Amino acid sequence: MNAPEREPSGQEASGVPGSRLTHDDRRRISAWLAEGLGYAEIGRRLGRPTSTISREVARNADRGAYQADHAQRVAGGRARRRRPVPGAEPPPGGRSEAARAFVERFAGLLAGTGLPRMASRVFVCLVTSDSGSLTAAELVHGLRVSPASVSKAIAYLEAMELVGREPDRGGRRERYFVGDDVWIRAWRADTGAHAEVAEAARRGVEIFGDGTPAGDRLARMGGFFRRISEQMGGVTGTAGRDALTVLAALVYAGRPLTVEDLAAALGWPRERAAAALDMAEHRPDVTGPLVLRRAGPGTYTVSPGEDRLSAAQRAALRPEESRETAHGGPVVAGQRGTSPTR
C-alpha cells in the first residue's frame, strides 16, 4: 500500500514567509479552491495569513473564477505599474525653489479672488503637477502642511467642482486632479451668479423706486453685473436664439401676445414658445436691451431695459411721460417703445 502524498509545507510551497506569491503558489491556490478547501486551510498549507489568500482571490479572480495564469498576469501588470518610471515627476517637496515660490505667489492671487488660502495652494499644486494628479500624502509632503489641512482643502475644492478624484494605480489610495473642463464650469457658474445679481438688482429698483437714491444705485449695480454676464456668457444654443426670436416677434407685433399667439405666428409647438418666453423672462443676460414683461394673465410684452438709461436720460427722451408722471397720470409699463418695425 503506497503512503499518501505529503502536502508541501509553507516553507516548501512559497519559500520565505512574507514574500510575494509565485506562479506556483497561484497554481496550488487554484487547485485547492477546486477541491473545495477554505481560505484558512489554503493559507495554512502555504504558510500565509488567511487574509492574504482572500485578498489574492478577490483582486485577481476573473469574473468570480480564480485561474492561476490569469491571476499571475493581473498581479504582474499591477506590480509593473507600481514601479517608479525613470525620469518621472519628482515629489512636490523635491521641486526647485522657483517652482515652490511660483505656487505660493499664484495661490496668493487665487486667494485674492475669494478662494481660501489652503484650497488655493492645493489647487495650484495640482495644476502644476507633471502627472496631472497627486495623492493626499504627496500634497502633504509637497506643501509641508498637516493631512487635516489638505483634507479640508480637498473637500472645499470638490464642493466647488474644481477638483475630482480617481483610484490610485495600486487601488489603495485616491489621486486628486483638476479636470480639463474645470475652467468652463467655473466660467458658467460665475456667469449664472452675475445674471442672478443683475436680476435681483432690477427687482430692487422696482421696490425702492426708479429715480430714488437706492433705486439709482441698484440700477447701476444691476447694469454692471448684467454687462459682465453678457460678455462672459453670450447667447448660444437653440434656447438662446428662441428667446431672442420671441422678443423680436413681440417688438414687431407692437401689442401683448399670449403663448398660443406666438406659437401660431412662429409656427412652433406651444412648448417651444413657452420655453423661449421662460428663458427671456428669467435670463436678463440673454434679452439684452429689452425686458420681457407680463401685460396681463397669460400675455407678454416687451419694453426697453430701464437699467440701460438713467432717469434723466429717459426724461429727455420722453418728456411727455415725465409730465404725466408729475401730474399723476397713468403710465403703462411695457406699452411704450414697442411700435412695430415694418
Short mmCIF file of C-alpha atoms in Angstrom, two decimals:
data_model
loop_
_atom_site.label_atom_id
_atom_site.label_comp_id
_atom_site.label_asym_id
_atom_site.label_seq_id
_atom_site.Cartn_x
_atom_site.Cartn_y
_atom_site.Cartn_z
CA MET A 1 0.00 0.00 0.00
CA ASN A 2 1.53 3.30 -1.05
CA ALA A 3 1.91 6.07 1.54
CA PRO A 4 -0.26 9.14 0.85
CA GLU A 5 1.47 12.02 -0.90
CA ARG A 6 2.68 14.59 1.64
CA GLU A 7 1.37 18.16 1.15
CA PRO A 8 4.16 20.69 0.81
CA SER A 9 4.81 22.74 3.89
CA GLY A 10 4.55 26.51 3.88
CA GLN A 11 8.29 26.88 3.50
CA GLU A 12 8.38 24.45 0.62
CA ALA A 13 5.35 25.98 -1.11
CA SER A 14 6.23 29.62 -1.01
CA GLY A 15 9.80 29.94 0.10
CA VAL A 16 10.42 32.81 2.52
CA PRO A 17 7.30 33.69 4.52
CA GLY A 18 6.03 37.15 3.63
CA SER A 19 7.39 37.05 0.08
CA ARG A 20 5.16 37.70 -2.93
CA LEU A 21 3.02 34.85 -4.19
CA THR A 22 4.66 32.99 -7.06
CA HIS A 23 3.08 31.43 -10.12
CA ASP A 24 3.38 28.03 -8.44
CA ASP A 25 1.63 29.39 -5.35
CA ARG A 26 -1.24 30.54 -7.53
CA ARG A 27 -1.47 27.15 -9.24
CA ARG A 28 -1.79 25.49 -5.82
CA ILE A 29 -4.42 28.01 -4.71
CA SER A 30 -6.42 27.34 -7.89
CA ALA A 31 -6.21 23.58 -7.41
CA TRP A 32 -7.12 23.69 -3.72
CA LEU A 33 -10.07 26.01 -4.41
CA ALA A 34 -11.29 23.49 -7.00
CA GLU A 35 -11.11 20.82 -4.29
CA GLY A 36 -13.29 22.94 -2.03
CA LEU A 37 -10.69 23.96 0.54
CA GLY A 38 -11.30 27.15 2.51
CA TYR A 39 -9.04 30.18 2.62
CA ALA A 40 -7.81 29.33 6.12
CA GLU A 41 -6.68 25.84 5.13
CA ILE A 42 -5.04 27.10 1.94
CA GLY A 43 -3.25 29.76 3.96
CA ARG A 44 -2.05 27.13 6.44
CA ARG A 45 -0.69 24.93 3.64
CA LEU A 46 1.13 27.89 2.02
CA GLY A 47 2.30 29.35 5.32
CA ARG A 48 0.35 32.55 4.62
CA PRO A 49 -2.25 34.53 6.57
CA THR A 50 -5.86 33.80 5.62
CA SER A 51 -6.25 37.48 4.63
CA THR A 52 -3.50 37.08 2.01
CA ILE A 53 -5.40 34.26 0.31
CA SER A 54 -8.78 36.02 0.44
CA ARG A 55 -7.26 39.24 -0.92
CA GLU A 56 -5.47 37.36 -3.69
CA VAL A 57 -8.68 35.67 -4.85
CA ALA A 58 -10.74 38.86 -4.60
CA ARG A 59 -8.27 41.02 -6.55
CA ASN A 60 -7.14 38.59 -9.23
CA ALA A 61 -10.16 36.41 -9.98
CA ASP A 62 -11.65 36.55 -13.48
CA ARG A 63 -15.42 37.15 -13.27
CA GLY A 64 -15.61 35.26 -10.00
CA ALA A 65 -13.44 32.29 -11.07
CA TYR A 66 -9.85 32.10 -9.87
CA GLN A 67 -7.42 30.88 -12.55
CA ALA A 68 -3.71 30.78 -11.81
CA ASP A 69 -2.48 32.04 -15.20
CA HIS A 70 -4.92 34.96 -15.26
CA ALA A 71 -4.10 35.88 -11.64
CA GLN A 72 -0.37 35.88 -12.44
CA ARG A 73 -0.85 38.23 -15.41
CA VAL A 74 -3.01 40.65 -13.43
CA ALA A 75 -0.65 40.72 -10.46
CA GLY A 76 2.36 41.17 -12.73
CA GLY A 77 0.75 44.09 -14.52
CA ARG A 78 -0.12 45.75 -11.23
CA ALA A 79 3.45 45.38 -9.97
CA ARG A 80 4.85 46.94 -13.16
CA ARG A 81 2.56 49.95 -12.78
CA ARG A 82 3.78 50.50 -9.24
CA ARG A 83 7.45 50.62 -10.23
CA PRO A 84 8.87 54.16 -10.45
CA VAL A 85 9.39 55.24 -14.03
CA PRO A 86 12.83 56.71 -14.84
CA GLY A 87 12.55 60.45 -15.28
CA ALA A 88 9.10 60.57 -13.68
CA GLU A 89 7.89 63.66 -11.87
CA PRO A 90 9.71 64.32 -8.59
CA PRO A 91 7.55 64.64 -5.49
CA PRO A 92 6.28 68.18 -4.92
CA GLY A 93 8.63 68.58 -1.96
CA GLY A 94 11.58 67.99 -4.29
CA ARG A 95 10.74 70.83 -6.65
CA SER A 96 13.01 73.75 -7.27
CA GLU A 97 12.76 76.80 -5.08
CA ALA A 98 11.48 78.80 -8.05
CA ALA A 99 8.64 76.32 -8.61
CA ARG A 100 7.63 76.39 -4.95
CA ALA A 101 7.74 80.19 -4.94
CA PHE A 102 5.51 80.27 -8.02
CA VAL A 103 2.94 78.00 -6.33
CA GLU A 104 2.82 80.34 -3.33
CA ARG A 105 2.53 83.50 -5.44
CA PHE A 106 -0.16 82.03 -7.71
CA ALA A 107 -2.06 80.70 -4.69
CA GLY A 108 -1.98 84.19 -3.21
CA LEU A 109 -3.57 85.59 -6.38
CA LEU A 110 -6.35 82.99 -6.25
CA ALA A 111 -6.90 83.69 -2.57
CA GLY A 112 -7.45 87.32 -3.53
CA THR A 113 -10.46 86.22 -5.62
CA GLY A 114 -12.11 84.62 -2.58
CA LEU A 115 -10.72 81.07 -2.65
CA PRO A 116 -9.42 80.01 0.80
CA ARG A 117 -5.66 80.16 1.10
CA MET A 118 -5.06 76.45 1.65
CA ALA A 119 -7.51 75.47 -1.08
CA SER A 120 -5.64 77.83 -3.41
CA ARG A 121 -2.31 76.19 -2.59
CA VAL A 122 -3.68 72.69 -3.16
CA PHE A 123 -5.32 73.76 -6.43
CA VAL A 124 -2.14 75.33 -7.84
CA CYS A 125 -0.09 72.32 -6.73
CA LEU A 126 -2.41 70.04 -8.71
CA VAL A 127 -2.44 72.32 -11.76
CA THR A 128 1.35 72.46 -11.92
CA SER A 129 2.00 68.73 -11.35
CA ASP A 130 3.52 66.91 -14.32
CA SER A 131 1.35 63.84 -13.81
CA GLY A 132 -1.84 65.89 -13.52
CA SER A 133 -2.79 64.25 -10.24
CA LEU A 134 -1.44 63.82 -6.72
CA THR A 135 -2.31 61.78 -3.66
CA ALA A 136 -3.13 63.39 -0.33
CA ALA A 137 0.23 62.18 1.02
CA GLU A 138 2.07 63.85 -1.87
CA LEU A 139 0.19 67.09 -1.26
CA VAL A 140 1.02 66.96 2.45
CA HIS A 141 4.70 66.37 1.65
CA GLY A 142 4.88 68.99 -1.08
CA LEU A 143 3.05 71.76 0.76
CA ARG A 144 4.53 70.86 4.16
CA VAL A 145 1.18 71.03 5.90
CA SER A 146 -0.90 68.66 8.01
CA PRO A 147 -3.10 65.93 6.50
CA ALA A 148 -6.13 67.61 8.06
CA SER A 149 -5.39 70.84 6.20
CA VAL A 150 -5.15 69.02 2.86
CA SER A 151 -8.32 67.03 3.57
CA LYS A 152 -10.29 70.20 4.35
CA ALA A 153 -8.97 71.97 1.24
CA ILE A 154 -9.82 68.98 -0.99
CA ALA A 155 -13.36 68.85 0.43
CA TYR A 156 -13.82 72.56 -0.36
CA LEU A 157 -12.47 72.21 -3.91
CA GLU A 158 -14.64 69.15 -4.58
CA ALA A 159 -17.73 71.01 -3.37
CA MET A 160 -16.86 73.78 -5.86
CA GLU A 161 -16.37 71.11 -8.59
CA LEU A 162 -12.83 72.35 -9.13
CA VAL A 163 -11.16 69.04 -8.27
CA GLY A 164 -12.00 65.40 -8.99
CA ARG A 165 -10.67 62.12 -7.65
CA GLU A 166 -9.73 58.77 -9.15
CA PRO A 167 -8.31 55.48 -7.77
CA ASP A 168 -4.56 55.25 -7.47
CA ARG A 169 -2.86 52.60 -9.57
CA GLY A 170 -2.41 50.38 -6.53
CA GLY A 171 -6.09 50.75 -5.68
CA ARG A 172 -5.45 51.59 -2.01
CA ARG A 173 -5.31 55.37 -2.29
CA GLU A 174 -7.01 58.07 -4.29
CA ARG A 175 -5.47 60.67 -6.54
CA TYR A 176 -6.83 64.17 -6.95
CA PHE A 177 -6.81 66.04 -10.25
CA VAL A 178 -8.01 69.20 -11.97
CA GLY A 179 -10.19 68.26 -14.95
CA ASP A 180 -9.72 69.78 -18.40
CA ASP A 181 -13.26 71.25 -18.29
CA VAL A 182 -12.86 72.94 -14.90
CA TRP A 183 -12.46 76.37 -16.49
CA ILE A 184 -15.70 76.26 -18.46
CA ARG A 185 -17.57 75.03 -15.37
CA ALA A 186 -16.18 77.87 -13.29
CA TRP A 187 -17.00 80.31 -16.08
CA ARG A 188 -20.60 79.13 -16.30
CA ALA A 189 -21.00 79.29 -12.53
CA ASP A 190 -19.76 82.89 -12.47
CA THR A 191 -21.96 83.83 -15.42
CA GLY A 192 -25.06 82.44 -13.73
CA ALA A 193 -24.23 84.20 -10.46
CA HIS A 194 -23.74 87.54 -12.23
CA ALA A 195 -27.07 87.18 -14.03
CA GLU A 196 -28.84 86.45 -10.73
CA VAL A 197 -27.31 89.54 -9.11
CA ALA A 198 -28.38 91.66 -12.09
CA GLU A 199 -31.96 90.34 -11.88
CA ALA A 200 -32.09 90.89 -8.10
CA ALA A 201 -30.90 94.47 -8.57
CA ARG A 202 -33.60 95.06 -11.20
CA ARG A 203 -36.27 93.84 -8.79
CA GLY A 204 -34.78 96.15 -6.15
CA VAL A 205 -35.25 99.13 -8.47
CA GLU A 206 -38.94 98.26 -8.77
CA ILE A 207 -39.27 98.01 -4.97
CA PHE A 208 -37.35 101.13 -3.92
CA GLY A 209 -38.47 103.18 -6.89
CA ASP A 210 -36.84 104.36 -10.06
CA GLY A 211 -35.09 107.69 -9.56
CA THR A 212 -34.66 107.27 -5.82
CA PRO A 213 -31.10 107.19 -4.41
CA ALA A 214 -31.40 103.46 -3.63
CA GLY A 215 -33.02 102.76 -6.99
CA ASP A 216 -30.26 104.57 -8.88
CA ARG A 217 -27.53 102.70 -7.01
CA LEU A 218 -29.25 99.37 -7.64
CA ALA A 219 -29.72 100.24 -11.31
CA ARG A 220 -26.01 100.97 -11.72
CA MET A 221 -25.13 97.78 -9.87
CA GLY A 222 -27.53 95.69 -11.97
CA GLY A 223 -26.22 97.20 -15.20
CA PHE A 224 -22.64 96.38 -14.23
CA PHE A 225 -23.34 92.73 -13.42
CA ARG A 226 -25.60 92.33 -16.45
CA ARG A 227 -22.83 93.52 -18.78
CA ILE A 228 -20.35 91.13 -17.17
CA SER A 229 -22.81 88.27 -17.60
CA GLU A 230 -23.46 89.20 -21.23
CA GLN A 231 -19.76 89.41 -22.04
CA MET A 232 -18.96 86.12 -20.31
CA GLY A 233 -21.99 84.09 -21.33
CA GLY A 234 -23.20 85.42 -24.61
CA VAL A 235 -26.25 83.85 -26.29
CA THR A 236 -25.61 80.35 -27.53
CA GLY A 237 -27.70 77.37 -28.43
CA THR A 238 -31.25 76.95 -29.69
CA ALA A 239 -32.82 78.11 -26.41
CA GLY A 240 -31.00 81.46 -26.51
CA ARG A 241 -31.88 82.04 -30.15
CA ASP A 242 -35.53 81.16 -29.49
CA ALA A 243 -35.68 83.69 -26.65
CA LEU A 244 -34.42 86.43 -28.96
CA THR A 245 -36.93 85.37 -31.63
CA VAL A 246 -39.94 85.76 -29.32
CA LEU A 247 -38.65 89.16 -28.25
CA ALA A 248 -38.36 90.21 -31.88
CA ALA A 249 -41.90 88.92 -32.51
CA LEU A 250 -43.30 90.95 -29.62
CA VAL A 251 -41.50 94.10 -30.81
CA TYR A 252 -42.79 93.58 -34.35
CA ALA A 253 -46.36 92.93 -33.20
CA GLY A 254 -46.40 96.02 -31.03
CA ARG A 255 -49.04 94.53 -28.72
CA PRO A 256 -49.23 91.93 -25.94
CA LEU A 257 -49.34 88.32 -27.13
CA THR A 258 -50.10 85.01 -25.46
CA VAL A 259 -48.02 81.86 -25.70
CA GLU A 260 -50.57 80.47 -28.17
CA ASP A 261 -50.36 83.66 -30.30
CA LEU A 262 -46.57 83.39 -30.51
CA ALA A 263 -46.60 79.66 -31.22
CA ALA A 264 -49.12 80.11 -34.05
CA ALA A 265 -47.33 83.10 -35.58
CA LEU A 266 -43.88 81.47 -35.42
CA GLY A 267 -45.08 78.01 -36.45
CA TRP A 268 -43.71 76.43 -33.27
CA PRO A 269 -45.14 73.90 -30.84
CA ARG A 270 -46.59 75.58 -27.77
CA GLU A 271 -43.92 74.02 -25.55
CA ARG A 272 -41.14 75.63 -27.57
CA ALA A 273 -42.71 79.08 -27.36
CA ALA A 274 -43.30 78.68 -23.62
CA ALA A 275 -39.68 77.64 -23.06
CA ALA A 276 -38.42 80.64 -25.05
CA LEU A 277 -40.61 83.01 -23.01
CA ASP A 278 -39.41 81.44 -19.78
CA MET A 279 -35.76 81.99 -20.75
CA ALA A 280 -36.43 85.54 -21.87
CA GLU A 281 -38.22 86.28 -18.59
CA HIS A 282 -35.60 84.83 -16.26
CA ARG A 283 -32.37 85.48 -18.18
CA PRO A 284 -31.80 89.22 -18.50
CA ASP A 285 -28.30 88.45 -19.75
CA VAL A 286 -29.96 86.93 -22.85
CA THR A 287 -32.55 89.62 -23.58
CA GLY A 288 -30.02 92.43 -23.86
CA PRO A 289 -31.59 95.91 -24.01
CA LEU A 290 -35.14 94.52 -23.85
CA VAL A 291 -37.13 93.27 -20.87
CA LEU A 292 -39.94 90.75 -21.17
CA ARG A 293 -42.94 91.73 -19.05
CA ARG A 294 -46.34 90.25 -18.28
CA ALA A 295 -49.01 92.57 -19.63
CA GLY A 296 -51.84 90.56 -18.08
CA PRO A 297 -52.87 86.99 -17.31
CA GLY A 298 -51.05 84.81 -19.83
CA THR A 299 -49.94 87.70 -22.06
CA TYR A 300 -46.49 89.14 -22.63
CA THR A 301 -44.95 92.31 -23.98
CA VAL A 302 -41.53 93.92 -24.10
CA SER A 303 -40.08 97.26 -23.09
CA PRO A 304 -36.61 98.81 -23.09
CA GLY A 305 -34.46 97.79 -20.16
CA GLU A 306 -34.69 100.67 -17.74
CA ASP A 307 -31.29 99.95 -16.28
CA ARG A 308 -29.77 100.91 -19.64
CA LEU A 309 -30.91 104.53 -19.21
CA SER A 310 -30.81 106.85 -16.23
CA ALA A 311 -33.94 108.69 -15.06
CA ALA A 312 -32.61 111.91 -16.61
CA GLN A 313 -31.98 110.20 -19.95
CA ARG A 314 -35.49 108.74 -20.01
CA ALA A 315 -36.99 112.13 -19.12
CA ALA A 316 -35.08 113.74 -22.00
CA LEU A 317 -36.29 111.07 -24.42
CA ARG A 318 -39.91 111.04 -23.18
CA PRO A 319 -40.74 114.48 -21.80
CA GLU A 320 -44.48 113.75 -22.07
CA GLU A 321 -44.06 110.70 -19.84
CA SER A 322 -42.38 112.85 -17.20
CA ARG A 323 -45.28 115.32 -17.33
CA GLU A 324 -47.86 112.57 -16.97
CA THR A 325 -45.99 111.09 -14.01
CA ALA A 326 -45.67 114.51 -12.36
CA HIS A 327 -49.45 115.06 -12.64
CA GLY A 328 -50.33 111.57 -11.51
CA GLY A 329 -51.30 110.40 -14.97
CA PRO A 330 -51.13 106.70 -15.82
CA VAL A 331 -48.01 105.25 -17.33
CA VAL A 332 -48.42 101.73 -18.72
CA ALA A 333 -45.13 99.86 -18.41
CA GLY A 334 -44.16 97.85 -21.41
CA GLN A 335 -46.56 99.53 -23.81
CA ARG A 336 -44.29 102.31 -24.99
CA GLY A 337 -41.34 101.97 -27.26
CA THR A 338 -42.75 98.81 -28.86
CA SER A 339 -44.09 100.18 -32.10
CA PRO A 340 -43.93 97.74 -34.98
CA THR A 341 -40.92 97.73 -37.20
CA ARG A 342 -42.37 97.46 -40.66
#
